[in-house]
Amino acid sequence: MSYPVIVVPFLIVTLAVTAWSGRRPGARQRLLASGIAAAVLVVLTAVFDNLMIAAGLFTYPEELISGVRIGLAPIEDFAYPVCAAFLVPAVFALLPERRPE
């Protein structure tokens, strides 16, 4: 199984849950904050993935990646932090409100 195929379920779940959370109050602000967080995470991923790959800590078999890279890092590596930046706040928004007892 290739890395792009592995990423697809994460993207689908993230898109579905984020869309579902769009009905909750504060959706616009949450999406803006998620976008900013995603941008920061993409920069950090680019820096640290490239450093770790350059240091030889790990490699990616060419036949299992899309071939699109940012520096040494395959583009697939960037899907996980972007998904996290949108999925975590979306899930939190969908949780029932907790009221102090």
JSON list of C-alpha atoms in Angstrom, two decimals:
[
{"chain": "A", "resi": 1, "resn": "MET", "atom": "CA", "xyz": [0.00, 0.00, 0.00]},
{"chain": "A", "resi": 2, "resn": "SER", "atom": "CA", "xyz": [1.36, 3.41, -0.92]},
{"chain": "A", "resi": 3, "resn": "TYR", "atom": "CA", "xyz": [1.53, 6.46, 1.30]},
{"chain": "A", "resi": 4, "resn": "PRO", "atom": "CA", "xyz": [-0.98, 8.48, -0.77]},
{"chain": "A", "resi": 5, "resn": "VAL", "atom": "CA", "xyz": [-3.53, 5.67, -0.35]},
{"chain": "A", "resi": 6, "resn": "ILE", "atom": "CA", "xyz": [-2.94, 5.60, 3.41]},
{"chain": "A", "resi": 7, "resn": "VAL", "atom": "CA", "xyz": [-3.63, 9.34, 3.62]},
{"chain": "A", "resi": 8, "resn": "VAL", "atom": "CA", "xyz": [-7.04, 9.15, 1.90]},
{"chain": "A", "resi": 9, "resn": "PRO", "atom": "CA", "xyz": [-9.08, 7.86, 4.91]},
{"chain": "A", "resi": 10, "resn": "PHE", "atom": "CA", "xyz": [-7.59, 10.57, 7.14]},
{"chain": "A", "resi": 11, "resn": "LEU", "atom": "CA", "xyz": [-8.55, 13.24, 4.62]},
{"chain": "A", "resi": 12, "resn": "ILE", "atom": "CA", "xyz": [-12.08, 11.87, 4.21]},
{"chain": "A", "resi": 13, "resn": "VAL", "atom": "CA", "xyz": [-12.70, 11.71, 7.97]},
{"chain": "A", "resi": 14, "resn": "THR", "atom": "CA", "xyz": [-11.23, 15.19, 8.45]},
{"chain": "A", "resi": 15, "resn": "LEU", "atom": "CA", "xyz": [-13.39, 16.70, 5.71]},
{"chain": "A", "resi": 16, "resn": "ALA", "atom": "CA", "xyz": [-16.54, 14.96, 6.96]},
{"chain": "A", "resi": 17, "resn": "VAL", "atom": "CA", "xyz": [-16.10, 15.85, 10.64]},
{"chain": "A", "resi": 18, "resn": "THR", "atom": "CA", "xyz": [-15.02, 19.42, 9.86]},
{"chain": "A", "resi": 19, "resn": "ALA", "atom": "CA", "xyz": [-18.06, 19.89, 7.60]},
{"chain": "A", "resi": 20, "resn": "TRP", "atom": "CA", "xyz": [-20.33, 18.40, 10.26]},
{"chain": "A", "resi": 21, "resn": "SER", "atom": "CA", "xyz": [-18.91, 20.75, 12.89]},
{"chain": "A", "resi": 22, "resn": "GLY", "atom": "CA", "xyz": [-19.66, 23.70, 10.62]},
{"chain": "A", "resi": 23, "resn": "ARG", "atom": "CA", "xyz": [-23.16, 23.81, 12.07]},
{"chain": "A", "resi": 24, "resn": "ARG", "atom": "CA", "xyz": [-21.84, 24.52, 15.55]},
{"chain": "A", "resi": 25, "resn": "PRO", "atom": "CA", "xyz": [-21.40, 28.07, 16.89]},
{"chain": "A", "resi": 26, "resn": "GLY", "atom": "CA", "xyz": [-18.06, 29.70, 16.14]},
{"chain": "A", "resi": 27, "resn": "ALA", "atom": "CA", "xyz": [-17.41, 27.67, 12.99]},
{"chain": "A", "resi": 28, "resn": "ARG", "atom": "CA", "xyz": [-15.89, 30.58, 11.06]},
{"chain": "A", "resi": 29, "resn": "GLN", "atom": "CA", "xyz": [-13.45, 31.48, 13.85]},
{"chain": "A", "resi": 30, "resn": "ARG", "atom": "CA", "xyz": [-12.58, 27.81, 14.37]},
{"chain": "A", "resi": 31, "resn": "LEU", "atom": "CA", "xyz": [-11.81, 27.34, 10.66]},
{"chain": "A", "resi": 32, "resn": "LEU", "atom": "CA", "xyz": [-9.66, 30.46, 10.61]},
{"chain": "A", "resi": 33, "resn": "ALA", "atom": "CA", "xyz": [-7.73, 29.31, 13.67]},
{"chain": "A", "resi": 34, "resn": "SER", "atom": "CA", "xyz": [-7.36, 25.84, 12.14]},
{"chain": "A", "resi": 35, "resn": "GLY", "atom": "CA", "xyz": [-6.02, 27.35, 8.94]},
{"chain": "A", "resi": 36, "resn": "ILE", "atom": "CA", "xyz": [-3.43, 29.37, 10.84]},
{"chain": "A", "resi": 37, "resn": "ALA", "atom": "CA", "xyz": [-2.45, 26.32, 12.91]},
{"chain": "A", "resi": 38, "resn": "ALA", "atom": "CA", "xyz": [-2.21, 24.22, 9.75]},
{"chain": "A", "resi": 39, "resn": "ALA", "atom": "CA", "xyz": [0.10, 26.77, 8.13]},
{"chain": "A", "resi": 40, "resn": "VAL", "atom": "CA", "xyz": [2.38, 26.77, 11.17]},
{"chain": "A", "resi": 41, "resn": "LEU", "atom": "CA", "xyz": [2.38, 22.96, 11.31]},
{"chain": "A", "resi": 42, "resn": "VAL", "atom": "CA", "xyz": [3.22, 22.71, 7.59]},
{"chain": "A", "resi": 43, "resn": "VAL", "atom": "CA", "xyz": [6.24, 24.98, 8.10]},
{"chain": "A", "resi": 44, "resn": "LEU", "atom": "CA", "xyz": [7.37, 22.98, 11.15]},
{"chain": "A", "resi": 45, "resn": "THR", "atom": "CA", "xyz": [6.85, 19.71, 9.30]},
{"chain": "A", "resi": 46, "resn": "ALA", "atom": "CA", "xyz": [8.85, 20.97, 6.34]},
{"chain": "A", "resi": 47, "resn": "VAL", "atom": "CA", "xyz": [11.75, 22.00, 8.56]},
{"chain": "A", "resi": 48, "resn": "PHE", "atom": "CA", "xyz": [11.89, 18.99, 10.85]},
{"chain": "A", "resi": 49, "resn": "ASP", "atom": "CA", "xyz": [11.02, 16.28, 8.32]},
{"chain": "A", "resi": 50, "resn": "ASN", "atom": "CA", "xyz": [13.73, 17.59, 6.01]},
{"chain": "A", "resi": 51, "resn": "LEU", "atom": "CA", "xyz": [16.23, 17.64, 8.86]},
{"chain": "A", "resi": 52, "resn": "MET", "atom": "CA", "xyz": [15.38, 14.10, 9.94]},
{"chain": "A", "resi": 53, "resn": "ILE", "atom": "CA", "xyz": [15.48, 12.73, 6.40]},
{"chain": "A", "resi": 54, "resn": "ALA", "atom": "CA", "xyz": [18.79, 14.54, 5.70]},
{"chain": "A", "resi": 55, "resn": "ALA", "atom": "CA", "xyz": [20.22, 13.08, 8.92]},
{"chain": "A", "resi": 56, "resn": "GLY", "atom": "CA", "xyz": [19.30, 9.61, 7.71]},
{"chain": "A", "resi": 57, "resn": "LEU", "atom": "CA", "xyz": [16.84, 8.86, 10.51]},
{"chain": "A", "resi": 58, "resn": "PHE", "atom": "CA", "xyz": [14.37, 7.47, 7.98]},
{"chain": "A", "resi": 59, "resn": "THR", "atom": "CA", "xyz": [13.73, 7.20, 4.25]},
{"chain": "A", "resi": 60, "resn": "TYR", "atom": "CA", "xyz": [10.78, 6.66, 1.96]},
{"chain": "A", "resi": 61, "resn": "PRO", "atom": "CA", "xyz": [10.83, 4.00, -0.76]},
{"chain": "A", "resi": 62, "resn": "GLU", "atom": "CA", "xyz": [10.36, 5.83, -4.06]},
{"chain": "A", "resi": 63, "resn": "GLU", "atom": "CA", "xyz": [7.77, 3.33, -5.28]},
{"chain": "A", "resi": 64, "resn": "LEU", "atom": "CA", "xyz": [5.51, 4.05, -2.28]},
{"chain": "A", "resi": 65, "resn": "ILE", "atom": "CA", "xyz": [5.34, 7.86, -2.49]},
{"chain": "A", "resi": 66, "resn": "SER", "atom": "CA", "xyz": [3.68, 10.19, -4.97]},
{"chain": "A", "resi": 67, "resn": "GLY", "atom": "CA", "xyz": [7.01, 11.67, -6.02]},
{"chain": "A", "resi": 68, "resn": "VAL", "atom": "CA", "xyz": [5.98, 15.21, -5.11]},
{"chain": "A", "resi": 69, "resn": "ARG", "atom": "CA", "xyz": [8.30, 16.56, -2.44]},
{"chain": "A", "resi": 70, "resn": "ILE", "atom": "CA", "xyz": [8.90, 19.67, -0.41]},
{"chain": "A", "resi": 71, "resn": "GLY", "atom": "CA", "xyz": [12.63, 19.50, -0.05]},
{"chain": "A", "resi": 72, "resn": "LEU", "atom": "CA", "xyz": [13.28, 15.88, 0.90]},
{"chain": "A", "resi": 73, "resn": "ALA", "atom": "CA", "xyz": [9.87, 15.31, 2.50]},
{"chain": "A", "resi": 74, "resn": "PRO", "atom": "CA", "xyz": [7.11, 13.69, 0.44]},
{"chain": "A", "resi": 75, "resn": "ILE", "atom": "CA", "xyz": [3.95, 15.76, 0.19]},
{"chain": "A", "resi": 76, "resn": "GLU", "atom": "CA", "xyz": [2.01, 12.95, 1.92]},
{"chain": "A", "resi": 77, "resn": "ASP", "atom": "CA", "xyz": [3.76, 13.78, 5.19]},
{"chain": "A", "resi": 78, "resn": "PHE", "atom": "CA", "xyz": [2.03, 17.14, 5.26]},
{"chain": "A", "resi": 79, "resn": "ALA", "atom": "CA", "xyz": [-1.48, 15.66, 5.27]},
{"chain": "A", "resi": 80, "resn": "TYR", "atom": "CA", "xyz": [-1.29, 14.46, 8.87]},
{"chain": "A", "resi": 81, "resn": "PRO", "atom": "CA", "xyz": [-0.55, 17.81, 10.55]},
{"chain": "A", "resi": 82, "resn": "VAL", "atom": "CA", "xyz": [-3.12, 19.55, 8.33]},
{"chain": "A", "resi": 83, "resn": "CYS", "atom": "CA", "xyz": [-5.72, 16.92, 9.25]},
{"chain": "A", "resi": 84, "resn": "ALA", "atom": "CA", "xyz": [-4.88, 17.31, 12.93]},
{"chain": "A", "resi": 85, "resn": "ALA", "atom": "CA", "xyz": [-5.20, 21.10, 12.75]},
{"chain": "A", "resi": 86, "resn": "PHE", "atom": "CA", "xyz": [-8.75, 20.79, 11.43]},
{"chain": "A", "resi": 87, "resn": "LEU", "atom": "CA", "xyz": [-9.96, 17.52, 12.95]},
{"chain": "A", "resi": 88, "resn": "VAL", "atom": "CA", "xyz": [-9.10, 18.12, 16.62]},
{"chain": "A", "resi": 89, "resn": "PRO", "atom": "CA", "xyz": [-11.01, 21.44, 16.91]},
{"chain": "A", "resi": 90, "resn": "ALA", "atom": "CA", "xyz": [-13.91, 19.99, 14.89]},
{"chain": "A", "resi": 91, "resn": "VAL", "atom": "CA", "xyz": [-14.21, 17.00, 17.21]},
{"chain": "A", "resi": 92, "resn": "PHE", "atom": "CA", "xyz": [-13.98, 19.26, 20.24]},
{"chain": "A", "resi": 93, "resn": "ALA", "atom": "CA", "xyz": [-16.78, 21.46, 18.83]},
{"chain": "A", "resi": 94, "resn": "LEU", "atom": "CA", "xyz": [-18.99, 18.41, 18.39]},
{"chain": "A", "resi": 95, "resn": "LEU", "atom": "CA", "xyz": [-18.57, 17.18, 21.96]},
{"chain": "A", "resi": 96, "resn": "PRO", "atom": "CA", "xyz": [-21.51, 17.92, 24.25]},
{"chain": "A", "resi": 97, "resn": "GLU", "atom": "CA", "xyz": [-21.08, 20.95, 26.44]},
{"chain": "A", "resi": 98, "resn": "ARG", "atom": "CA", "xyz": [-20.03, 20.16, 29.98]},
{"chain": "A", "resi": 99, "resn": "ARG", "atom": "CA", "xyz": [-21.74, 22.19, 32.64]},
{"chain": "A", "resi": 100, "resn": "PRO", "atom": "CA", "xyz": [-20.29, 22.60, 36.11]},
{"chain": "A", "resi": 101, "resn": "GLU", "atom": "CA", "xyz": [-22.26, 20.74, 38.70]}
]
